[in-house]
Coordinates of C-alpha atoms in Angstrom, one line a residue:
Chain J
X1 CA 128.3 72.4 94.7
X2 CA 124.9 70.8 94.9
X3 CA 122.0 73.1 95.9
X4 CA 119.2 72.0 98.2
X5 CA 116.0 73.9 98.2
X6 CA 113.2 74.1 100.7
X7 CA 110.2 76.3 100.1
X8 CA 107.1 77.6 101.9
X9 CA 104.2 79.7 100.9
X10 CA 101.1 81.6 102.0
X11 CA 99.3 82.6 98.8
X12 CA 96.2 84.7 98.7
X13 CA 96.3 84.6 102.4
X14 CA 93.4 85.8 104.5
X15 CA 90.5 84.4 102.5
X16 CA 87.3 86.4 102.6
X17 CA 88.4 89.8 101.2
X18 CA 91.0 88.2 98.9
X19 CA 90.0 87.8 95.3
X20 CA 92.8 85.4 94.6
X21 CA 94.8 87.2 91.9
X22 CA 98.1 85.8 93.0
X23 CA 99.7 82.5 92.0
X24 CA 102.8 80.6 93.1
X25 CA 104.4 77.7 91.4
X26 CA 107.5 75.6 92.2
X27 CA 109.4 72.9 90.5
X28 CA 112.0 72.1 93.2
X29 CA 113.9 69.4 91.3
X30 CA 114.4 71.9 88.4
X31 CA 115.1 74.7 90.9
X32 CA 112.4 76.9 89.4
X33 CA 110.1 79.1 91.5
X34 CA 107.7 81.8 90.4
X35 CA 105.3 84.2 92.1
X36 CA 102.9 86.1 89.9
X37 CA 100.4 88.8 90.9
X38 CA 97.6 89.4 88.4
X39 CA 96.4 93.0 88.0
X40 CA 93.3 93.4 90.2
X41 CA 91.6 95.7 87.8
X42 CA 91.3 92.9 85.2
X43 CA 88.9 90.1 86.0
X44 CA 90.8 87.3 84.3
X45 CA 94.3 88.3 85.6
X46 CA 94.2 85.7 88.4
X47 CA 93.9 82.9 85.8
X48 CA 96.6 84.6 83.7
X49 CA 98.9 84.8 86.7
X50 CA 98.4 81.1 87.5
X51 CA 99.1 80.2 83.9
X52 CA 102.3 82.3 83.9
X53 CA 103.7 80.9 87.1
X54 CA 103.1 77.4 85.9
X55 CA 104.6 78.1 82.5
X56 CA 107.8 79.5 84.1
X57 CA 108.3 76.6 86.4
X58 CA 107.6 74.0 83.7
X59 CA 110.1 75.3 81.2
X60 CA 112.5 72.7 80.0
X61 CA 116.0 73.4 81.4
X62 CA 119.4 72.5 79.9
X63 CA 121.7 70.7 82.3
X64 CA 124.0 73.1 84.1
X65 CA 122.6 76.2 82.3
X66 CA 120.6 79.0 83.7
X67 CA 117.3 79.6 82.1
X68 CA 117.2 82.7 80.0
X69 CA 114.4 84.6 81.6
X70 CA 114.6 87.6 79.2
X71 CA 113.7 85.5 76.1
X72 CA 111.4 83.2 78.0
X73 CA 109.3 86.1 79.5
X74 CA 109.1 87.9 76.1
X75 CA 107.9 84.6 74.5
X76 CA 105.3 84.1 77.2
X77 CA 104.2 87.7 77.1
X78 CA 103.5 87.3 73.4
X79 CA 101.5 84.1 74.0
X80 CA 99.5 85.8 76.8
X81 CA 98.6 88.7 74.7
X82 CA 96.6 86.4 72.5
X83 CA 95.5 83.8 75.1
X84 CA 94.8 86.2 78.0
X85 CA 93.7 89.5 76.4
X86 CA 93.0 92.4 78.8
X87 CA 95.0 90.9 81.6
X88 CA 98.4 91.6 83.2
X89 CA 100.7 90.1 85.7
X90 CA 103.9 90.7 87.6
X91 CA 106.6 88.0 87.8
X92 CA 109.2 87.4 90.4
X93 CA 111.1 84.2 90.3
X94 CA 114.4 82.4 90.6
X95 CA 116.3 79.6 89.1
X96 CA 118.6 77.6 91.4
X97 CA 121.6 76.0 89.7
X98 CA 124.9 74.5 91.1
X99 CA 126.7 77.6 90.1
X100 CA 124.3 80.0 91.9
X101 CA 121.0 81.8 91.7
X102 CA 119.4 83.7 88.8
X103 CA 116.7 86.1 90.0
X104 CA 114.0 87.7 87.7
X105 CA 111.5 90.5 88.3
X106 CA 108.9 92.3 86.2
X107 CA 106.3 94.7 87.8
X108 CA 105.8 95.8 91.4
X109 CA 106.0 92.5 93.3
X110 CA 109.1 92.3 95.5
X111 CA 111.9 89.8 95.5
X112 CA 114.6 90.2 98.1
X113 CA 117.7 88.1 98.8
X114 CA 118.8 87.4 102.3
X115 CA 122.1 86.0 103.7
X116 CA 123.3 85.0 107.1
X117 CA 124.8 87.8 109.2
X118 CA 128.2 86.5 110.2
X119 CA 128.3 88.4 113.4
X120 CA 124.9 87.7 114.9
X121 CA 124.1 84.0 115.3
X122 CA 121.0 83.0 113.4
X123 CA 120.3 86.5 112.0
X124 CA 119.7 87.2 108.3
X125 CA 120.5 90.4 106.4
X126 CA 119.1 91.6 103.2
X127 CA 121.7 91.8 100.5
X128 CA 119.6 92.7 97.5
X129 CA 116.1 93.7 96.3
X130 CA 115.3 93.2 92.7
X131 CA 114.1 96.3 90.8
X132 CA 110.4 97.1 91.1
X133 CA 108.7 98.8 88.2
X134 CA 106.6 101.5 89.9
X135 CA 105.4 104.8 88.4
X136 CA 104.9 108.1 90.2
X137 CA 101.4 107.0 91.2
X138 CA 102.7 103.9 92.9
X139 CA 101.3 101.6 90.2
X140 CA 103.3 99.1 88.1
X141 CA 104.9 100.8 85.1
X142 CA 105.2 97.5 83.2
X143 CA 103.6 94.1 83.4
X144 CA 103.6 90.9 81.5
X145 CA 100.6 90.6 79.1
X146 CA 100.0 94.3 79.3
X147 CA 100.6 97.0 76.7
X148 CA 103.9 97.8 78.3
X149 CA 106.7 95.4 78.8
X150 CA 110.1 97.0 78.3
X151 CA 112.6 95.4 80.7
X152 CA 113.0 92.0 82.2
X153 CA 115.2 92.4 85.3
X154 CA 117.6 89.5 85.6
X155 CA 120.5 89.1 88.1
X156 CA 122.8 86.3 89.0
X157 CA 124.3 85.5 92.4
X158 CA 127.1 83.0 93.1
X159 CA 126.6 79.8 95.1
X160 CA 126.9 80.5 98.8
X161 CA 126.4 78.4 101.9
X162 CA 122.8 79.5 102.4
X163 CA 120.4 82.0 100.8
X164 CA 116.9 82.9 101.7
X165 CA 114.8 84.3 98.9
X166 CA 111.7 86.3 100.1
X167 CA 109.0 86.8 97.5
X168 CA 106.0 89.1 98.1
X169 CA 103.1 90.5 96.2
X170 CA 103.0 94.3 96.3
X171 CA 100.4 94.4 99.1
X172 CA 102.5 93.0 101.9
X173 CA 105.7 94.4 100.4
X174 CA 104.4 97.9 101.0
X175 CA 103.5 97.2 104.6
X176 CA 106.1 94.9 106.0
X177 CA 109.3 96.4 107.3
X178 CA 112.7 94.9 106.8
X179 CA 112.9 94.5 110.6
X180 CA 109.7 92.4 110.6
X181 CA 111.1 90.1 107.9
X182 CA 114.5 89.8 109.6
X183 CA 112.8 89.0 112.9
X184 CA 110.7 86.3 111.3
X185 CA 113.7 84.8 109.6
X186 CA 115.6 84.8 112.8
X187 CA 113.4 81.9 114.0
X188 CA 114.8 79.8 111.1
X189 CA 118.4 80.9 112.0
X190 CA 121.2 78.8 110.7
X191 CA 119.2 75.5 110.9
X192 CA 117.7 73.6 108.1
X193 CA 114.0 74.5 107.9
X194 CA 111.3 72.1 106.9
X195 CA 108.6 73.1 104.4
X196 CA 106.2 73.5 107.4
X197 CA 108.7 75.9 109.1
X198 CA 108.7 78.1 106.0
X199 CA 104.9 77.8 105.5
X200 CA 104.6 79.0 109.1
X201 CA 107.0 81.9 108.6
X202 CA 105.1 83.0 105.4
X203 CA 101.7 82.8 107.2
X204 CA 103.0 84.8 110.2
X205 CA 104.3 87.5 107.9
X206 CA 101.0 87.4 105.9
X207 CA 99.0 87.7 109.1
X208 CA 101.2 90.7 110.1
X209 CA 100.4 92.4 106.7
X210 CA 96.7 91.8 107.2
X211 CA 96.9 93.2 110.7
X212 CA 98.5 96.3 109.3
X213 CA 95.5 96.9 107.1
X214 CA 96.5 95.3 103.8
X215 CA 93.5 95.1 101.5
X216 CA 95.3 93.7 98.5
X217 CA 95.9 90.0 97.9
X218 CA 98.5 88.9 100.4
X219 CA 101.0 86.4 99.1
X220 CA 104.4 85.5 100.5
X221 CA 106.8 82.7 99.5
X222 CA 110.2 81.8 100.9
X223 CA 112.8 79.7 99.2
X224 CA 115.7 78.5 101.3
X225 CA 118.7 77.4 99.3
X226 CA 121.7 75.7 100.7
X227 CA 124.8 74.6 98.8
X228 CA 126.5 71.5 100.0
Chain Y
X1 CA 68.8 48.4 164.8
X2 CA 72.5 48.3 163.8
X3 CA 75.2 46.2 165.2
X4 CA 77.0 49.0 167.1
X5 CA 73.7 50.0 168.8
X6 CA 74.1 46.8 170.8
X7 CA 77.1 48.3 172.6
X8 CA 75.5 51.7 173.1
X9 CA 77.8 53.5 170.6
X10 CA 76.1 56.4 168.9
X11 CA 76.3 56.6 165.1
X12 CA 77.6 60.1 165.2
X13 CA 79.2 61.9 168.1
X14 CA 78.5 65.6 168.3
X15 CA 79.9 67.6 165.4
X16 CA 81.2 64.7 163.3
X17 CA 78.9 63.6 160.5
X18 CA 79.6 60.9 158.1
X19 CA 78.6 61.6 154.5
X20 CA 78.7 58.8 152.0
X21 CA 79.6 59.4 148.4
X22 CA 76.5 59.3 146.3
X23 CA 76.5 56.8 143.5
X24 CA 76.0 59.5 140.9
X25 CA 79.0 61.5 142.2
X26 CA 81.2 58.4 142.0
X27 CA 80.0 57.9 138.4
X28 CA 80.8 61.5 137.4
X29 CA 84.2 61.5 139.2
X30 CA 85.2 58.3 137.4
X31 CA 84.0 59.6 134.0
X32 CA 85.8 63.0 134.5
X33 CA 89.1 61.2 135.5
X34 CA 89.0 58.8 132.6
X35 CA 88.1 61.5 130.0
X36 CA 90.8 63.9 131.3
X37 CA 93.4 61.2 131.0
X38 CA 92.3 60.1 127.5
X39 CA 92.0 63.7 126.2
X40 CA 95.5 64.5 127.5
X41 CA 96.8 61.4 125.8
X42 CA 95.0 62.2 122.5
X43 CA 96.3 65.8 122.5
X44 CA 99.8 64.6 123.2
X45 CA 99.6 62.1 120.4
X46 CA 98.3 64.8 118.0
X47 CA 101.0 67.2 119.1
X48 CA 103.8 64.6 118.7
X49 CA 102.7 63.9 115.2
X50 CA 102.9 67.7 114.3
X51 CA 105.7 69.1 116.4
X52 CA 108.4 66.9 114.8
X53 CA 108.0 68.9 111.5
X54 CA 109.0 72.2 113.1
X55 CA 112.1 73.7 114.5
X56 CA 112.3 74.1 118.2
X57 CA 112.6 77.9 117.8
X58 CA 109.3 78.0 116.0
X59 CA 107.6 75.8 118.5
X60 CA 108.7 78.1 121.3
X61 CA 107.3 81.2 119.7
X62 CA 104.0 79.7 118.5
X63 CA 101.1 77.5 119.7
X64 CA 98.8 75.0 118.2
X65 CA 95.0 75.2 118.6
X66 CA 92.8 72.3 119.7
X67 CA 90.2 72.6 117.0
X68 CA 88.2 69.3 117.3
X69 CA 87.9 66.7 120.0
X70 CA 85.9 63.6 119.2
X71 CA 85.0 61.4 122.2
X72 CA 83.6 58.1 121.3
X73 CA 82.0 55.6 123.7
X74 CA 83.2 52.1 123.1
X75 CA 80.1 50.3 124.2
X76 CA 76.4 50.9 124.3
X77 CA 76.1 50.8 128.1
X78 CA 78.7 53.5 128.6
X79 CA 77.1 55.7 125.9
X80 CA 73.7 55.3 127.4
X81 CA 74.9 55.9 131.0
X82 CA 76.8 59.1 130.1
X83 CA 74.0 60.3 127.8
X84 CA 71.4 59.8 130.6
X85 CA 73.7 61.6 133.1
X86 CA 74.0 64.5 130.7
X87 CA 70.4 64.6 129.7
X88 CA 69.1 64.5 133.3
X89 CA 71.3 67.4 134.3
X90 CA 70.4 69.3 131.2
X91 CA 66.8 69.3 132.3
X92 CA 67.9 71.4 135.3
X93 CA 70.8 73.3 133.7
X94 CA 70.6 73.7 129.9
X95 CA 74.3 74.5 129.7
X96 CA 75.3 71.4 131.7
X97 CA 76.7 69.4 128.8
X98 CA 78.9 72.3 127.7
X99 CA 80.1 72.9 131.2
X100 CA 80.8 69.2 131.8
X101 CA 83.0 68.9 128.8
X102 CA 84.8 72.1 129.5
X103 CA 85.7 70.6 132.9
X104 CA 87.5 67.7 131.2
X105 CA 89.4 69.8 128.7
X106 CA 92.4 71.8 129.9
X107 CA 93.0 75.4 128.8
X108 CA 96.6 74.5 127.6
X109 CA 98.7 71.4 127.0
X110 CA 102.5 71.4 126.7
X111 CA 105.1 69.0 125.3
X112 CA 108.6 68.5 126.5
X113 CA 109.9 69.9 123.2
X114 CA 108.5 73.3 123.9
X115 CA 105.3 73.0 121.9
X116 CA 102.0 74.2 123.4
X117 CA 98.4 73.6 122.5
X118 CA 95.7 76.1 123.5
X119 CA 92.1 75.1 123.6
X120 CA 89.8 77.2 121.4
X121 CA 87.3 78.8 123.8
X122 CA 84.4 77.9 121.5
X123 CA 85.4 74.2 121.4
X124 CA 82.6 71.8 122.2
X125 CA 83.7 68.1 122.1
X126 CA 81.8 65.8 119.8
X127 CA 80.4 62.9 121.8
X128 CA 79.5 60.0 119.6
X129 CA 78.9 56.3 119.6
X130 CA 79.3 53.8 116.8
X131 CA 75.8 52.8 115.6
X132 CA 76.7 49.1 115.6
X133 CA 77.3 49.3 119.3
X134 CA 73.8 50.3 120.0
X135 CA 72.8 46.9 118.8
X136 CA 73.0 44.1 121.3
X137 CA 76.7 43.4 121.5
X138 CA 78.4 40.1 122.1
X139 CA 80.3 39.6 125.2
X140 CA 83.7 40.0 123.5
X141 CA 82.6 43.3 121.9
X142 CA 81.2 44.6 125.2
X143 CA 84.4 44.7 127.1
X144 CA 87.8 45.9 125.9
X145 CA 90.2 45.3 128.7
X146 CA 93.4 47.3 129.3
X147 CA 96.5 45.5 130.6
X148 CA 95.5 46.4 134.1
X149 CA 92.1 44.8 133.6
X150 CA 90.3 48.1 133.7
X151 CA 87.5 48.5 131.2
X152 CA 88.3 51.1 128.6
X153 CA 85.1 52.9 127.9
X154 CA 86.1 55.8 125.6
X155 CA 88.3 56.5 122.6
X156 CA 89.4 60.2 122.1
X157 CA 90.7 61.8 118.9
X158 CA 92.2 65.3 118.9
X159 CA 92.7 67.5 115.8
X160 CA 95.1 70.4 116.0
X161 CA 95.5 73.4 113.8
X162 CA 98.4 75.9 113.5
X163 CA 101.0 76.7 114.6
X164 CA 100.2 80.4 115.1
X165 CA 102.6 83.0 116.3
X166 CA 102.0 83.9 119.9
X167 CA 101.8 87.6 119.2
X168 CA 99.1 86.9 116.5
X169 CA 97.0 84.9 119.0
X170 CA 93.6 84.4 117.4
X171 CA 91.9 83.4 120.6
X172 CA 89.9 85.8 122.8
X173 CA 90.6 83.7 125.9
X174 CA 92.8 80.7 126.7
X175 CA 90.4 79.3 129.2
X176 CA 87.4 77.3 127.9
X177 CA 85.1 78.9 130.4
X178 CA 81.4 78.7 129.9
X179 CA 81.2 82.4 129.5
X180 CA 83.5 82.1 126.5
X181 CA 80.7 80.3 124.7
X182 CA 78.7 83.5 124.5
X183 CA 81.6 85.8 123.8
X184 CA 82.4 86.3 120.1
X185 CA 85.9 85.3 119.2
X186 CA 87.9 88.4 118.4
X187 CA 90.6 87.8 115.9
X188 CA 93.7 89.9 116.2
X189 CA 93.7 91.0 112.6
X190 CA 92.6 94.6 113.1
X191 CA 95.0 97.4 112.5
X192 CA 96.9 98.5 115.6
X193 CA 95.5 101.4 117.5
X194 CA 97.8 103.9 115.9
X195 CA 96.4 103.1 112.5
X196 CA 92.8 103.2 113.8
X197 CA 93.4 106.6 115.4
X198 CA 94.5 108.2 112.1
X199 CA 92.5 109.0 109.0
X200 CA 95.7 109.0 107.1
X201 CA 98.5 106.8 106.0
X202 CA 101.8 107.6 104.5
X203 CA 103.0 106.4 101.1
X204 CA 106.7 106.4 101.3
X205 CA 109.1 105.8 98.5
X206 CA 112.7 105.1 99.5
X207 CA 115.6 105.4 97.1
X208 CA 118.5 103.9 99.1
X209 CA 121.1 101.2 99.2
X210 CA 118.5 98.5 98.6
X211 CA 117.1 100.2 95.5
X212 CA 113.6 101.7 95.2
X213 CA 111.0 100.6 97.7
X214 CA 107.5 101.7 98.4
X215 CA 105.6 101.3 101.6
X216 CA 102.2 102.4 102.8
X217 CA 102.4 102.8 106.6
X218 CA 100.4 104.1 109.5
X219 CA 101.1 107.0 111.8
X220 CA 103.1 107.9 113.7
X221 CA 106.2 106.7 111.8
X222 CA 109.9 106.7 112.5
X223 CA 112.4 106.6 109.7
X224 CA 116.0 105.9 110.3
X225 CA 119.0 103.6 109.9
X226 CA 119.3 100.1 111.4
X227 CA 115.9 100.4 113.1
X228 CA 114.6 97.6 115.1
X229 CA 110.8 96.9 115.0
X230 CA 108.8 97.4 118.1
X231 CA 105.8 95.2 118.5
X232 CA 103.7 96.9 121.0
X233 CA 100.6 98.7 119.9
X234 CA 101.6 102.2 120.9
X235 CA 105.0 102.2 119.1
X236 CA 105.5 104.0 115.8
X237 CA 105.7 102.3 112.5
X238 CA 109.4 101.7 111.8
X239 CA 110.8 102.3 108.4
X240 CA 114.4 101.4 107.8
X241 CA 116.4 103.7 105.5
X242 CA 119.6 102.0 104.3
X243 CA 122.5 104.4 103.5
X244 CA 125.8 105.8 104.6
X245 CA 124.6 109.2 105.7
X246 CA 121.4 108.5 107.6
X247 CA 120.8 108.9 111.3
X248 CA 119.3 106.2 113.4
X249 CA 116.3 108.4 114.3
X250 CA 116.3 110.5 111.1
X251 CA 112.7 111.6 110.8
X252 CA 109.5 111.4 112.9
X253 CA 106.1 111.8 111.2
X254 CA 102.9 112.2 113.2
X255 CA 99.4 113.4 113.0
X256 CA 97.8 116.1 115.3
X257 CA 94.3 117.4 114.9
X258 CA 94.1 116.1 111.3
X259 CA 97.4 117.7 110.2
X260 CA 100.5 115.7 109.4
X261 CA 103.8 117.0 110.6
X262 CA 107.4 115.8 110.4
X263 CA 110.6 116.8 112.1
X264 CA 114.2 115.7 112.5
X265 CA 114.9 115.1 116.3
X266 CA 117.8 117.0 117.7
X267 CA 119.5 113.8 118.7
X268 CA 120.1 113.0 115.0
X269 CA 123.6 113.9 113.8
X270 CA 122.4 114.4 110.3
X271 CA 119.4 116.2 108.8
X272 CA 117.7 116.5 105.4
X273 CA 117.0 118.9 102.7
X274 CA 113.8 119.4 100.8
X275 CA 113.4 119.4 97.0
X276 CA 114.0 123.2 97.0
X277 CA 117.2 122.8 99.0
X278 CA 115.8 124.0 102.3
X279 CA 117.6 122.4 105.3
X280 CA 115.4 121.0 108.0
X281 CA 116.6 122.4 111.3
X282 CA 116.4 120.1 114.4
X283 CA 113.2 119.8 116.3
X284 CA 111.4 122.1 113.9
X285 CA 108.0 121.0 112.6
X286 CA 107.3 120.9 108.9
X287 CA 103.6 120.4 107.8
X288 CA 103.0 117.9 105.0
X289 CA 100.5 119.1 102.5
X290 CA 97.8 117.0 101.0
X291 CA 98.3 115.9 97.4
X292 CA 101.9 117.0 97.5
X293 CA 104.9 114.8 97.8
X294 CA 107.6 115.9 100.2
X295 CA 111.0 114.9 98.8
X296 CA 113.9 114.7 101.2
X297 CA 117.5 113.9 100.7
X298 CA 119.6 112.9 103.8
X299 CA 123.2 113.6 104.7
X300 CA 123.3 117.2 106.0
X301 CA 125.5 117.5 109.1
X302 CA 123.5 118.9 112.0
X303 CA 126.4 121.0 113.3
X304 CA 126.9 123.1 110.2
X305 CA 123.4 122.6 108.5
X306 CA 125.3 123.0 105.2
X307 CA 124.3 120.4 102.5
X308 CA 127.3 118.6 100.8
X309 CA 127.4 119.5 97.1
X310 CA 127.7 116.0 95.7
X311 CA 124.7 113.8 96.9
X312 CA 123.8 111.9 93.8
X313 CA 124.5 108.4 95.2
X314 CA 121.4 107.1 96.9
X315 CA 123.5 104.4 98.6
X316 CA 125.3 107.2 100.5
X317 CA 122.6 109.8 100.6
X318 CA 119.1 108.1 100.4
X319 CA 116.1 110.0 99.2
X320 CA 112.8 109.8 101.0
X321 CA 109.5 110.7 99.2
X322 CA 106.5 111.1 101.5
X323 CA 102.9 111.4 100.4
X324 CA 99.8 111.4 102.5
X325 CA 97.1 109.0 101.5
X326 CA 93.6 108.8 103.0
X327 CA 93.2 105.6 104.9
X328 CA 89.9 104.9 103.2
X329 CA 91.0 105.5 99.6
X330 CA 89.2 102.8 97.7
X331 CA 91.4 100.3 95.7
X332 CA 94.5 101.9 96.9
X333 CA 96.3 98.6 96.8
X334 CA 94.8 97.5 93.5
X335 CA 97.1 96.8 90.5
X336 CA 96.0 98.5 87.3
X337 CA 97.0 97.3 83.9
X338 CA 99.7 99.6 82.4
X339 CA 98.7 101.3 79.1
X340 CA 101.0 102.4 76.4
X341 CA 101.4 106.1 76.0
X342 CA 100.1 107.1 72.6

């Protein structure tokens, strides 16, 4: 099966109050997508997040093979410890291959996978959310380039007719309900979206998070994957 | 003496009075008609260029905004005539230019595909002329004739932004009324009233079928299974709890006189237990304490109020942790750098 990807984004949405600590990178032809949220408490984390997102999506890929996120992230973590000291970043990402999807998550950003509901035309339902590393205080318990990186969460899903991958930094993820996201995705329905359709959906959700009082960086990316 | 006076016919008979259109009115009417037509065409062209990139379902739930309108006079005479007309009236009414242009711009434009364009209330069209045209033009340059032989005097270019979801309308008014010029644009990005009214938010950690999720929400809040979001301002914040033994309206949390309370409504078929094993009876208020996390586990039948012994699976029996956070806590959403425990 041949996957086809369309993606949209609203990164560091909202302007004025946003410090721009989030970064998104995509290499659609390689099927690589990454959203990174730099730790706001460290001044250089925005730059580190941008570097990390780009490094993930520019990784050389063997034909037909999934990327090994576990080893890749550990390697990049080591490099960032020397190149970007006193920074930290989350990572959520995916690799789209003919055999399916591989999802990855580190930190408190949220990556959820949605699939068409068979019994309601055009509706999407959430089938999985990747683990978020959150401590009792609500802060990330591990981050790339920080002192703590224990586990790289990685999970594969088989090829299916259509997937929608919803990637969010922790700010909007805390405020947006599943119902809001499902309602926004319902506008896409079972049709093939354009990048502009997905940009619009991301911006609408980001506006909703801001209206709910989000003061963190607001970043949302959508990746629509269709197997033909 | 006029010709009709020779036959003794009076120029006006009784109540009928003939009023001739003044030359200036004719000029204004023609300009308004031409500009309205050209602006509609320019907006339609800009819309056609944009709308093709979007699904019809998105076009129907959103709108584009007319951000910029450039009206260009195509010859020096037209530019001078209109500029003189505007300047003369401005000496009497300083707002005349704005009011004139608002007259030629519609509040909303629509396409057959379902797309709509709303005019920003603070839009003032840019009226310009090419500097070369102010020089003495040749005969060929002076007249650009349409197919009907009518002189085309203006060129209009429209720039649209968006689309924006209709419920997130950033405009304070859809009509470009003169009053709108002095009214500041109120963007609908403020928290809904139920967040404004409370000094507190809830930090909720859900352990359910979808894993561990954290949310910071406003009050009042309604937690339950298969919840559908309400989008009016007075509705509670909806938090969906995914699990086998969860009621649709499982828990209601609200604030009264600075205190936060929660209760399980009697219509729920299941209730919850606290961390100490206490069962929450229906319609009974439980006060949430500051700096303490209320830990609830779902799945207690309301008819017996006896908790099942085995409730380890969060997919079946979700756990809900609720903590009060002050709405103005600084850096509540900031991401700190994790440190190794030494």
